[in-house]
Tab-separated table of C-alpha atoms in Angstrom:
chain	number	residue	atom	x	y	z
B	1218	MET	CA	14.715	-75.004	32.758
B	1219	PRO	CA	11.018	-74.302	33.032
B	1220	THR	CA	10.001	-70.808	33.291
B	1221	LEU	CA	8.304	-68.942	36.406
B	1222	ALA	CA	5.850	-65.815	36.559
B	1223	ALA	CA	5.272	-63.980	39.878
B	1224	VAL	CA	3.075	-61.291	41.000
B	1225	GLU	CA	3.415	-59.793	44.474
B	1226	GLY	CA	0.621	-57.706	45.140
B	1227	GLY	CA	1.216	-54.410	47.965
B	1228	GLY	CA	-0.473	-51.510	48.884
B	1229	THR	CA	1.634	-49.228	47.633
B	1230	THR	CA	3.231	-51.487	44.396
B	1231	PHE	CA	2.645	-54.281	42.486
B	1232	VAL	CA	5.644	-56.350	41.070
B	1233	ALA	CA	5.764	-58.886	38.247
B	1234	ALA	CA	8.399	-60.981	37.236
B	1235	ILE	CA	10.024	-63.397	35.311
B	1236	GLY	CA	12.427	-66.177	36.576
B	1237	THR	CA	13.560	-69.904	37.012
B	1238	ALA	CA	13.970	-71.829	39.789
B	1239	ASP	CA	17.196	-74.336	41.257
B	1240	PRO	CA	18.070	-71.095	42.623
B	1241	LEU	CA	15.022	-69.093	42.081
B	1242	THR	CA	16.579	-65.888	40.039
B	1243	ILE	CA	14.922	-63.315	38.804
B	1244	LEU	CA	15.066	-63.019	34.678
B	1245	ASP	CA	12.816	-60.106	34.496
B	1246	ARG	CA	10.739	-57.647	36.609
B	1247	ALA	CA	8.697	-54.770	36.144
B	1248	GLU	CA	6.369	-52.222	38.584
B	1249	PHE	CA	3.436	-50.837	38.491
B	1250	PRO	CA	1.439	-48.733	41.244
B	1251	THR	CA	-1.099	-49.851	43.247
B	1252	LYS	CA	-3.943	-47.317	41.722
B	1253	PRO	CA	-7.260	-46.829	43.548
B	1254	ASN	CA	-8.685	-48.499	40.585
B	1255	PRO	CA	-7.838	-52.462	40.866
B	1256	ALA	CA	-8.794	-53.106	37.490
B	1257	GLU	CA	-6.251	-50.670	35.954
B	1258	THR	CA	-3.685	-51.943	38.238
B	1259	LEU	CA	-4.114	-55.729	37.816
B	1260	HIS	CA	-5.060	-55.200	33.589
B	1261	GLU	CA	-1.429	-53.418	33.421
B	1262	VAL	CA	0.185	-56.537	35.449
B	1263	ALA	CA	-1.607	-58.709	32.841
B	1264	LYS	CA	-0.847	-56.920	29.963
B	1265	TRP	CA	3.068	-57.298	30.722
B	1266	LEU	CA	2.873	-61.026	31.981
B	1267	SER	CA	0.871	-61.586	28.155
B	1268	THR	CA	3.993	-60.967	26.396
B	1269	ARG	CA	5.744	-63.462	28.294
B	1270	LYS	CA	5.531	-67.358	28.368
B	1271	TYR	CA	5.774	-69.236	31.609
B	1272	ASP	CA	5.032	-72.669	33.100
B	1273	ALA	CA	3.675	-71.749	36.392
B	1274	LEU	CA	2.551	-68.572	38.395
B	1275	GLY	CA	2.837	-67.464	42.123
B	1276	VAL	CA	0.785	-64.683	43.284
B	1277	ALA	CA	1.525	-63.430	46.977
B	1278	CYS	CA	-0.866	-61.003	47.678
B	1279	PHE	CA	-2.195	-58.131	50.852
B	1280	GLY	CA	-5.058	-59.407	52.628
B	1281	PRO	CA	-6.990	-60.077	53.850
B	1282	VAL	CA	-7.494	-62.422	51.348
B	1283	ASP	CA	-9.587	-65.925	50.409
B	1284	LEU	CA	-7.341	-68.856	50.400
B	1285	ASP	CA	-10.405	-71.680	49.828
B	1286	VAL	CA	-10.187	-72.956	46.175
B	1287	ALA	CA	-13.813	-74.563	47.021
B	1288	SER	CA	-15.286	-70.846	47.443
B	1289	ALA	CA	-16.729	-68.566	44.785
B	1290	THR	CA	-14.088	-65.868	46.079
B	1291	TRP	CA	-11.182	-67.778	46.067
B	1292	GLY	CA	-8.595	-65.649	44.622
B	1293	HIS	CA	-10.584	-62.413	46.011
B	1294	ILE	CA	-8.685	-59.697	48.117
B	1295	THR	CA	-12.059	-59.580	50.627
B	1296	THR	CA	-12.020	-57.055	53.399
B	1297	THR	CA	-9.322	-54.651	53.406
B	1298	PRO	CA	-9.188	-51.803	55.032
B	1299	LYS	CA	-7.364	-50.372	51.576
B	1300	GLU	CA	-9.523	-48.105	49.752
B	1301	GLY	CA	-11.271	-49.219	46.727
B	1302	TRP	CA	-9.709	-53.055	46.851
B	1303	GLN	CA	-12.254	-54.279	48.954
B	1304	ASN	CA	-13.525	-57.660	47.681
B	1305	THR	CA	-11.091	-57.428	44.284
B	1306	ASP	CA	-10.532	-60.578	42.146
B	1307	VAL	CA	-6.921	-60.609	41.343
B	1308	MET	CA	-6.464	-64.312	40.300
B	1309	GLY	CA	-9.515	-63.670	37.797
B	1310	PRO	CA	-7.432	-61.822	35.169
B	1311	LEU	CA	-3.901	-63.431	35.456
B	1312	LEU	CA	-5.473	-66.315	35.229
B	1313	ALA	CA	-7.217	-65.838	32.146
B	1314	LEU	CA	-4.183	-65.238	30.237
B	1315	ARG	CA	-2.558	-68.774	29.939
B	1316	ARG	CA	-3.537	-72.354	31.775
B	1317	VAL	CA	-0.712	-73.058	34.083
B	1318	PRO	CA	-0.248	-74.535	37.447
B	1319	CYS	CA	-0.394	-71.671	40.225
B	1320	LEU	CA	-0.780	-70.958	43.746
B	1321	PHE	CA	-2.147	-67.591	45.380
B	1322	ASP	CA	-1.122	-66.824	49.225
B	1323	THR	CA	-0.583	-63.536	51.618
B	1324	ASP	CA	2.506	-61.661	51.018
B	1325	VAL	CA	3.513	-63.287	54.310
B	1326	ASN	CA	2.760	-66.633	53.404
B	1327	ALA	CA	4.707	-66.522	50.517
B	1328	PRO	CA	8.067	-65.151	51.685
B	1329	ALA	CA	7.372	-68.053	54.661
B	1330	LEU	CA	7.328	-70.915	52.323
B	1331	GLU	CA	11.043	-69.162	50.402
B	1332	GLU	CA	12.472	-68.712	53.345
B	1333	PHE	CA	11.927	-72.576	54.824
B	1334	ARG	CA	12.626	-74.071	51.589
B	1335	HIS	CA	15.484	-72.324	50.811
B	1336	TYR	CA	17.603	-71.141	54.110
B	1337	ALA	CA	16.123	-73.862	56.971
B	1338	ALA	CA	18.944	-75.739	58.438
B	1339	GLY	CA	18.598	-79.441	57.987
B	1340	GLY	CA	15.991	-81.102	60.373
B	1341	GLN	CA	13.851	-78.044	60.528
B	1342	SER	CA	10.644	-78.033	59.637
B	1343	SER	CA	9.057	-74.694	60.551
B	1344	CYS	CA	9.566	-70.883	60.142
B	1345	ALA	CA	7.661	-67.295	60.755
B	1346	TYR	CA	8.040	-64.785	58.551
B	1347	VAL	CA	6.849	-61.403	60.103
B	1348	THR	CA	6.792	-58.000	58.128
B	1349	VAL	CA	6.769	-54.610	60.072
B	1350	GLY	CA	6.045	-52.070	58.261
B	1351	THR	CA	2.893	-50.206	57.534
B	1352	GLY	CA	1.118	-53.291	59.500
B	1353	VAL	CA	2.316	-55.736	60.584
B	1354	GLY	CA	1.683	-59.479	58.823
B	1355	ILE	CA	2.799	-63.009	60.465
B	1356	GLY	CA	3.343	-66.147	57.500
B	1357	LEU	CA	3.711	-69.197	58.686
B	1358	VAL	CA	5.103	-72.632	57.788
B	1359	VAL	CA	4.638	-75.447	60.086
B	1360	ASN	CA	5.685	-79.261	59.690
B	1361	GLY	CA	6.526	-77.728	55.763
B	1362	LYS	CA	3.447	-76.881	55.101
B	1363	MET	CA	1.922	-73.035	54.632
B	1364	VAL	CA	-0.580	-72.361	57.213
B	1365	LYS	CA	-4.221	-71.561	56.180
B	1366	GLY	CA	-7.223	-72.913	57.754
B	1367	LEU	CA	-10.490	-70.974	58.820
B	1368	VAL	CA	-9.158	-68.030	57.122
B	1369	HIS	CA	-4.838	-67.613	56.701
B	1370	PRO	CA	-2.920	-66.011	59.815
B	1371	GLU	CA	-3.587	-62.796	60.845
B	1372	GLY	CA	-0.945	-62.574	63.850
B	1373	GLY	CA	-0.077	-58.761	63.655
B	1374	HIS	CA	-3.577	-59.074	65.449
B	1375	ILE	CA	-2.594	-61.069	68.687
B	1376	PRO	CA	-2.311	-58.983	71.514
B	1377	ALA	CA	0.506	-57.483	72.615
B	1378	LEU	CA	2.562	-57.888	75.899
B	1379	LYS	CA	4.386	-54.703	76.634
B	1380	ARG	CA	7.262	-53.186	79.332
B	1381	PRO	CA	6.444	-51.868	82.153
B	1382	ASN	CA	5.375	-48.242	82.636
B	1383	ASP	CA	4.702	-48.137	78.667
B	1384	THR	CA	1.660	-45.833	78.519
B	1385	PHE	CA	0.895	-45.849	74.357
B	1386	GLN	CA	-2.440	-46.591	73.733
B	1387	GLY	CA	-1.829	-47.963	70.185
B	1388	LEU	CA	-3.797	-47.061	67.320
B	1389	GLY	CA	-6.154	-48.768	64.650
B	1390	VAL	CA	-9.063	-51.366	64.960
B	1391	HIS	CA	-7.071	-53.691	67.552
B	1392	PRO	CA	-4.854	-50.786	69.559
B	1393	TRP	CA	-4.100	-53.757	71.688
B	1394	SER	CA	-2.399	-55.469	69.128
B	1395	ILE	CA	1.520	-56.074	68.034
B	1396	GLU	CA	0.222	-54.166	64.717
B	1397	GLY	CA	-1.562	-51.225	66.565
B	1398	GLN	CA	1.469	-50.905	68.997
B	1399	VAL	CA	4.596	-51.367	66.756
B	1400	CYS	CA	3.615	-50.524	62.870
B	1401	ALA	CA	5.346	-47.736	61.409
B	1402	ALA	CA	2.278	-45.194	62.698
B	1403	ALA	CA	2.254	-46.314	66.142
B	1404	ILE	CA	6.196	-46.028	66.790
B	1405	ALA	CA	5.781	-42.613	65.089
B	1406	ALA	CA	2.989	-41.507	67.646
B	1407	ARG	CA	4.980	-42.793	70.517
B	1408	ALA	CA	7.780	-40.807	69.557
B	1409	GLY	CA	5.860	-38.029	68.625
B	1410	VAL	CA	7.117	-37.323	64.993
B	1411	PRO	CA	5.705	-37.764	61.435
B	1412	ALA	CA	5.719	-41.002	60.044
B	1413	ASP	CA	8.363	-40.075	57.174
B	1414	LYS	CA	10.917	-39.114	60.187
B	1415	LEU	CA	10.912	-42.021	61.750
B	1416	LYS	CA	14.415	-43.078	60.591
B	1417	GLU	CA	15.417	-39.977	62.414
B	1418	ILE	CA	14.753	-41.342	65.876
B	1419	PRO	CA	18.043	-42.486	67.068
B	1420	ASP	CA	18.733	-45.635	68.037
B	1421	ASP	CA	19.189	-44.913	72.096
B	1422	SER	CA	16.043	-43.707	72.233
B	1423	GLU	CA	13.797	-45.348	74.643
B	1424	VAL	CA	10.882	-45.867	72.380
B	1425	TRP	CA	12.666	-48.895	70.854
B	1426	LEU	CA	13.139	-50.403	73.802
B	1427	ASP	CA	8.944	-50.238	74.208
B	1428	VAL	CA	8.618	-51.288	70.406
B	1429	ALA	CA	11.324	-53.959	71.237
B	1430	TYR	CA	9.602	-55.771	74.287
B	1431	VAL	CA	6.279	-55.683	72.424
B	1432	LEU	CA	7.767	-57.560	68.742
B	1433	GLY	CA	9.858	-59.988	71.623
B	1434	SER	CA	6.473	-60.801	72.978
B	1435	MET	CA	5.430	-61.811	69.907
B	1436	CYS	CA	8.526	-64.188	69.255
B	1437	ALA	CA	7.573	-66.082	72.245
B	1438	THR	CA	3.989	-66.300	71.806
B	1439	LEU	CA	5.509	-68.350	68.091
B	1440	THR	CA	7.820	-70.019	70.352
B	1441	LEU	CA	5.364	-71.039	72.658
B	1442	LEU	CA	2.126	-71.971	70.869
B	1443	CYS	CA	3.992	-73.587	67.120
B	1444	SER	CA	7.333	-74.196	68.635
B	1445	ILE	CA	8.579	-72.565	65.500
B	1446	GLU	CA	12.546	-73.054	64.505
B	1447	ARG	CA	13.438	-70.063	62.850
B	1448	ILE	CA	11.692	-66.477	63.342
B	1449	VAL	CA	13.004	-64.078	60.466
B	1450	LEU	CA	11.900	-60.416	60.852
B	1451	SER	CA	11.622	-58.401	58.000
B	1452	GLY	CA	9.778	-54.993	56.306
B	1453	GLY	CA	10.681	-51.085	56.422
B	1454	VAL	CA	10.616	-51.028	60.367
B	1455	MET	CA	13.198	-53.932	60.662
B	1456	LEU	CA	15.741	-52.120	58.642
B	1457	ARG	CA	16.717	-50.760	61.947
B	1458	ALA	CA	19.706	-53.414	62.889
B	1459	SER	CA	19.670	-52.336	66.286
B	1460	LEU	CA	16.716	-53.480	66.863
B	1461	PHE	CA	17.819	-57.006	66.362
B	1462	PRO	CA	19.603	-57.130	69.975
B	1463	LYS	CA	16.941	-55.574	71.950
B	1464	ILE	CA	14.150	-58.141	70.480
B	1465	ARG	CA	16.391	-61.033	71.248
B	1466	GLN	CA	16.840	-59.511	74.819
B	1467	ALA	CA	13.226	-59.109	74.919
B	1468	THR	CA	11.810	-62.321	73.882
B	1469	ARG	CA	14.447	-64.531	76.011
B	1470	SER	CA	13.643	-61.933	79.051
B	1471	ILE	CA	9.609	-62.984	78.955
B	1472	LEU	CA	10.514	-66.394	77.842
B	1473	ASN	CA	12.174	-66.569	81.573
B	1474	GLY	CA	13.973	-69.760	80.844
B	1475	TYR	CA	10.750	-71.835	80.215
B	1476	VAL	CA	12.242	-73.182	76.733
B	1477	GLN	CA	15.342	-74.925	77.609
B	1478	HIS	CA	16.803	-75.112	73.717
B	1479	PRO	CA	20.085	-73.567	73.263
B	1480	ARG	CA	18.692	-71.599	70.022
B	1481	VAL	CA	16.992	-69.523	72.835
B	1482	LEU	CA	19.370	-69.170	75.717
B	1483	ALA	CA	22.644	-69.697	73.728
B	1484	ASP	CA	24.235	-66.382	72.802
B	1485	GLY	CA	25.890	-65.586	69.510
B	1486	PRO	CA	25.429	-67.327	65.964
B	1487	GLU	CA	24.690	-70.942	67.673
B	1488	GLY	CA	22.377	-69.565	69.616
B	1489	ILE	CA	19.562	-66.667	69.542
B	1490	ASP	CA	21.416	-64.722	67.073
B	1491	SER	CA	20.251	-67.619	64.344
B	1492	TYR	CA	16.919	-68.238	65.515
B	1493	ILE	CA	15.114	-64.139	65.065
B	1494	VAL	CA	17.341	-63.291	62.204
B	1495	PRO	CA	17.009	-60.429	59.298
B	1496	SER	CA	15.338	-61.861	56.049
B	1497	GLU	CA	17.703	-63.176	53.607
B	1498	ARG	CA	15.478	-61.857	50.933
B	1499	GLY	CA	15.471	-58.343	52.242
B	1500	ASN	CA	12.590	-56.328	50.474
B	1501	GLU	CA	12.809	-58.693	47.739
B	1502	ALA	CA	11.370	-61.217	50.047
B	1503	GLY	CA	7.789	-60.812	48.229
B	1504	ILE	CA	8.691	-61.561	44.894
B	1505	PHE	CA	10.657	-64.358	45.713
B	1506	GLY	CA	7.973	-65.715	47.895
B	1507	ALA	CA	5.452	-65.334	44.485
B	1508	LEU	CA	8.552	-67.168	42.750
B	1509	ALA	CA	8.283	-69.919	45.561
B	1510	LEU	CA	5.220	-70.171	44.942
B	1511	ALA	CA	5.315	-70.820	41.182
B	1512	ASP	CA	7.589	-73.154	41.601
B	1513	ALA	CA	5.772	-75.464	44.507
B	1514	ALA	CA	2.977	-75.466	41.989
B	1515	LEU	CA	4.899	-76.303	39.220
B	1516	LYS	CA	6.232	-79.694	41.188
B	1517	ARG	CA	3.346	-80.433	42.817
B	1518	SER	CA	1.910	-80.990	38.926
B	1519	GLN	CA	4.463	-82.327	37.857
B	1520	ASP	CA	4.661	-85.163	40.927
B	1521	GLY	CA	0.637	-84.994	40.760
B	1522	GLU	CA	0.662	-83.934	44.317
B	1523	SER	CA	-1.250	-81.746	46.107
B	1524	ASP	CA	-1.634	-79.964	49.844
B	1525	ASP	CA	-4.937	-80.238	51.734
B	1526	HIS	CA	-5.446	-76.282	50.936
B	1527	ALA	CA	-4.467	-75.672	47.117
B	1528	SER	CA	-5.064	-78.979	44.705
B	1529	ILE	CA	-3.760	-78.460	41.192
B	1530	GLY	CA	-7.345	-80.111	40.236
B	1531	SER	CA	-9.309	-77.246	41.729
B	1532	ILE	CA	-7.383	-74.557	40.774
B	1533	ALA	CA	-7.463	-75.959	36.898
B	1534	ALA	CA	-11.243	-76.057	37.257
B	1535	LEU	CA	-11.063	-72.205	38.963
B	1536	MET	CA	-8.812	-71.482	35.634
B	1537	LYS	CA	-11.165	-73.075	33.187
B	1538	SER	CA	-13.975	-71.119	34.573
B	1539	CYS	CA	-12.178	-67.881	34.314
B	1540	THR	CA	-10.955	-68.588	30.717
B	1541	SER	CA	-14.759	-69.066	29.496
B	1542	ARG	CA	-15.836	-66.108	30.844
């Protein structure tokens, strides 16, 4: 069975893994702190991978990132707010190790692909994966493909619809956005507690109704704009299971009967409970998403196929360029 290599690039930790497909299984893994010096972190990841054999590589990384394989900065982190990581070449050090099929994408598009490929119901062609934590990110699969175009989805920065009488002004560069309203720091500010005390806010606090309404507006937007068939909510904030029924109720209230579909209108596992759901992979969604990228890259290489954004031929040319430096 082919062996897959995966890297999840996170703002706090990089995870590297070796696994197999059908079903996706992790055989070995290692974690490396995301240091202020990107070269040090990437060297440690590359060193670990260099001692292992694999047939394809998938990399899911925090961003913003450049996904355009025709760009000179493909595989780079670009304008990230993370200090020291701006304009970092992530793929160069990894591709220099070995010429294998590979795919590079965001740390939310990759889990969206994994959730879609392995957990979609029969006939479904779309999935949204949302992480709510330090920031808010949204990955999209539509018509069976990860969404990317001008850049990649930045759904955490769409405007938020707020509950009546919610007076919180928001945080960050877009205080009116989903991220500015309900990232972990924003929720802590709403509640007047330090960020490390979020777990101590009781489930019946009014704060969670405001948070759920903002996230419900996001879900309503995904429903109306992309006609998404399954919305997966993950990240540290979404470990609070009591948020899910509140978000489902807010989504339905905001849609106000306009979308006439039982997945929205009906209660229970045949209705909205199977429409807005927690991640099947939990906190492992990122690394399994990277494995799904590796699996997809290998299958496309074997079939001689490509998609509109990441042709194996273009990637091979980039890999040759990297290994000749």
